[in-house]
Tab-separated table of C-alpha atoms in Angstrom:
chain	number	residue	atom	x	y	z
A	1	MET	CA	-4.076	-14.898	16.256
A	2	THR	CA	-6.422	-17.690	15.277
A	3	ASP	CA	-6.552	-19.482	11.956
A	4	ILE	CA	-9.960	-17.948	11.201
A	5	THR	CA	-8.533	-14.467	11.596
A	6	LEU	CA	-5.683	-15.282	9.221
A	7	LYS	CA	-8.176	-16.631	6.685
A	8	MET	CA	-10.175	-13.408	6.961
A	9	ILE	CA	-7.029	-11.315	6.476
A	10	VAL	CA	-6.041	-13.279	3.357
A	11	PHE	CA	-9.598	-13.044	2.018
A	12	GLN	CA	-9.655	-9.256	2.470
A	13	ALA	CA	-6.161	-8.921	1.020
A	14	ALA	CA	-7.306	-10.834	-2.060
A	15	PHE	CA	-9.941	-8.156	-2.654
A	16	SER	CA	-7.263	-5.518	-2.181
A	17	PHE	CA	-5.299	-7.319	-4.913
A	18	VAL	CA	-8.303	-7.052	-7.227
A	19	GLY	CA	-8.820	-3.365	-6.392
A	20	SER	CA	-5.165	-2.480	-6.988
A	21	TRP	CA	-5.077	-4.537	-10.165
A	22	GLY	CA	-8.243	-2.824	-11.447
A	23	TYR	CA	-6.882	0.620	-10.575
A	24	SER	CA	-3.734	-0.178	-12.566
A	25	ILE	CA	-5.852	-1.182	-15.556
A	26	ILE	CA	-7.856	2.056	-15.386
A	27	CYS	CA	-4.627	4.093	-15.192
A	28	ASN	CA	-3.221	2.312	-18.275
A	29	ALA	CA	-0.312	0.590	-16.560
A	30	PRO	CA	1.650	-1.725	-18.858
A	31	ARG	CA	0.047	-5.166	-19.031
A	32	ARG	CA	3.213	-6.940	-17.939
A	33	GLU	CA	3.217	-4.920	-14.686
A	34	LEU	CA	-0.430	-5.473	-13.641
A	35	LEU	CA	0.320	-8.593	-11.624
A	36	TYR	CA	3.043	-6.830	-9.632
A	37	SER	CA	0.786	-3.859	-8.910
A	38	GLY	CA	-1.872	-6.244	-7.640
A	39	ILE	CA	0.646	-8.109	-5.490
A	40	ASN	CA	1.665	-4.827	-3.889
A	41	GLY	CA	-2.007	-4.114	-3.150
A	42	PHE	CA	-2.349	-7.556	-1.576
A	43	LEU	CA	0.773	-6.947	0.497
A	44	SER	CA	-0.445	-3.564	1.734
A	45	TRP	CA	-3.686	-4.853	3.190
A	46	PHE	CA	-2.138	-8.071	4.475
A	47	VAL	CA	0.588	-6.220	6.399
A	48	TYR	CA	-1.896	-3.583	7.595
A	49	MET	CA	-4.334	-6.134	9.021
A	50	LEU	CA	-1.565	-8.279	10.465
A	51	VAL	CA	-0.019	-5.341	12.336
A	52	LEU	CA	-3.458	-4.037	13.332
A	53	SER	CA	-4.326	-7.383	14.912
A	54	TYR	CA	-1.275	-7.093	17.170
A	55	THR	CA	-1.051	-3.362	17.939
A	56	GLU	CA	-4.657	-2.092	17.774
A	57	SER	CA	-3.267	1.191	16.345
A	58	ALA	CA	-4.386	2.072	12.832
A	59	THR	CA	-1.681	4.727	12.547
A	60	THR	CA	1.121	2.282	13.368
A	61	ALA	CA	-0.349	-0.337	11.048
A	62	THR	CA	-0.606	2.215	8.227
A	63	LEU	CA	2.981	3.363	8.777
A	64	ILE	CA	4.419	-0.162	8.702
A	65	ALA	CA	2.273	-1.243	5.742
A	66	THR	CA	3.309	1.865	3.786
A	67	MET	CA	6.958	1.159	4.508
A	68	ALA	CA	6.515	-2.434	3.321
A	69	ILE	CA	4.821	-1.509	0.049
A	70	THR	CA	7.227	1.342	-0.664
A	71	ALA	CA	10.176	-1.000	-0.151
A	72	THR	CA	8.515	-3.576	-2.404
A	73	ALA	CA	7.815	-0.914	-5.026
A	74	ARG	CA	11.450	0.225	-4.960
A	75	PHE	CA	12.629	-3.385	-5.198
A	76	LEU	CA	10.320	-4.066	-8.152
A	77	SER	CA	11.343	-0.781	-9.737
A	78	TYR	CA	14.988	-1.763	-9.624
A	79	HIS	CA	14.452	-5.275	-10.957
A	80	ARG	CA	11.679	-4.572	-13.467
A	81	GLN	CA	13.261	-1.267	-14.602
A	82	GLU	CA	10.035	0.675	-14.325
A	83	PRO	CA	9.150	3.733	-12.186
A	84	SER	CA	8.425	2.811	-8.562
A	85	ILE	CA	5.231	4.884	-8.592
A	86	LEU	CA	3.782	2.268	-10.953
A	87	TYR	CA	3.727	-0.156	-8.018
A	88	GLN	CA	3.438	2.201	-5.048
A	89	ILE	CA	0.227	4.081	-5.887
A	90	PRO	CA	-1.903	0.946	-6.421
A	91	GLY	CA	-0.399	-0.505	-3.257
A	92	VAL	CA	-1.170	2.486	-1.075
A	93	LEU	CA	-4.685	2.797	-2.509
A	94	SER	CA	-6.261	0.522	0.090
A	95	LEU	CA	-4.621	2.466	2.946
A	96	VAL	CA	-6.023	5.883	1.997
A	97	PRO	CA	-8.226	7.122	4.877
A	98	GLY	CA	-11.421	7.600	2.879
A	99	ALA	CA	-13.723	6.568	5.727
A	100	ALA	CA	-12.192	9.152	8.062
A	101	VAL	CA	-12.711	11.909	5.505
A	102	TYR	CA	-16.299	10.770	4.869
A	103	ASN	CA	-17.064	10.682	8.602
A	104	THR	CA	-15.509	14.138	9.010
A	105	MET	CA	-17.760	15.609	6.337
A	106	GLN	CA	-20.826	13.835	7.677
A	107	ALA	CA	-20.182	15.131	11.205
A	108	ALA	CA	-19.529	18.647	9.878
A	109	ILE	CA	-22.817	18.668	7.972
A	110	LYS	CA	-24.684	17.489	11.079
A	111	GLY	CA	-22.988	20.210	13.119
A	112	ASN	CA	-21.250	17.834	15.525
A	113	ILE	CA	-18.039	19.784	16.158
A	114	LEU	CA	-16.362	17.282	18.490
A	115	SER	CA	-16.872	14.378	16.103
A	116	THR	CA	-15.710	16.531	13.186
A	117	TYR	CA	-12.416	17.333	14.902
A	118	SER	CA	-11.923	13.753	16.053
A	119	ASN	CA	-12.463	12.294	12.577
A	120	ALA	CA	-10.344	14.998	10.947
A	121	LEU	CA	-7.495	14.255	13.347
A	122	THR	CA	-7.749	10.550	12.524
A	123	GLY	CA	-7.607	11.330	8.801
A	124	PHE	CA	-4.576	13.586	9.273
A	125	LYS	CA	-2.770	10.962	11.350
A	126	LEU	CA	-3.360	8.243	8.765
A	127	SER	CA	-2.356	10.534	5.888
A	128	GLY	CA	0.760	11.544	7.782
A	129	ALA	CA	1.624	7.903	8.413
A	130	ILE	CA	1.404	7.240	4.665
A	131	ALA	CA	3.624	10.219	3.892
A	132	ILE	CA	6.219	9.432	6.563
A	133	GLY	CA	6.279	5.725	5.733
A	134	SER	CA	6.907	6.526	2.085
A	135	LEU	CA	9.626	9.060	2.878
A	136	ILE	CA	11.509	6.727	5.209
A	137	ILE	CA	11.984	4.236	2.377
A	138	LEU	CA	12.296	6.723	-0.495
A	139	VAL	CA	15.338	8.418	1.064
A	140	LEU	CA	17.282	5.159	0.909
A	141	PRO	CA	19.726	5.003	-2.012
A	142	TYR	CA	18.603	3.112	-5.091
A	143	LYS	CA	21.458	0.632	-4.684
A	144	ALA	CA	19.998	-0.497	-1.351
A	145	PHE	CA	17.427	-2.481	-3.313
A	146	GLU	CA	20.083	-4.417	-5.220
A	147	ILE	CA	19.709	-7.363	-2.852
A	148	PHE	CA	19.661	-9.814	-5.722
A	149	PRO	CA	21.108	-9.317	-9.198
A	150	ARG	CA	18.669	-8.006	-11.787
A	151	PHE	CA	16.420	-10.590	-13.380
A	152	GLY	CA	17.426	-9.486	-16.855
A	153	LYS	CA	17.564	-6.411	-19.002
A	154	LYS	CA	14.282	-5.044	-20.249
A	155	LYS	CA	13.848	-5.349	-24.005
A	156	GLN	CA	13.841	-1.989	-25.740
């Protein structure tokens, strides 16, 4: 991988940070958790593009990126004492296969059956990778994310 490619990946991941951060604002996430939601969005796209540059498989890249952000969300959930979904949903937002669904509908409207099936299969594979990647990490016990001691108790 060249330095230019890494710069492009970081640049795109920065926009994923902004998108995840903005989504968290719209969904009324607590202000003190907005930065962490944005970091998880950055991490999702960074890992996705990094794996994609080596494997050329969007499904594998989506699976590994989903596992990374779910693990990060569980880690943050344990240490910040907030629900993990607060960090996971904004993180997975950039991995949702919206383009595949759009292309499926466009091909269906045009009557191109082969392209419709191909795009639908791509969308199902990417959605399945998100679901399986989340499940692999979510079945781990909560204590598995106690790598470091808690940062401090949350004020009531």
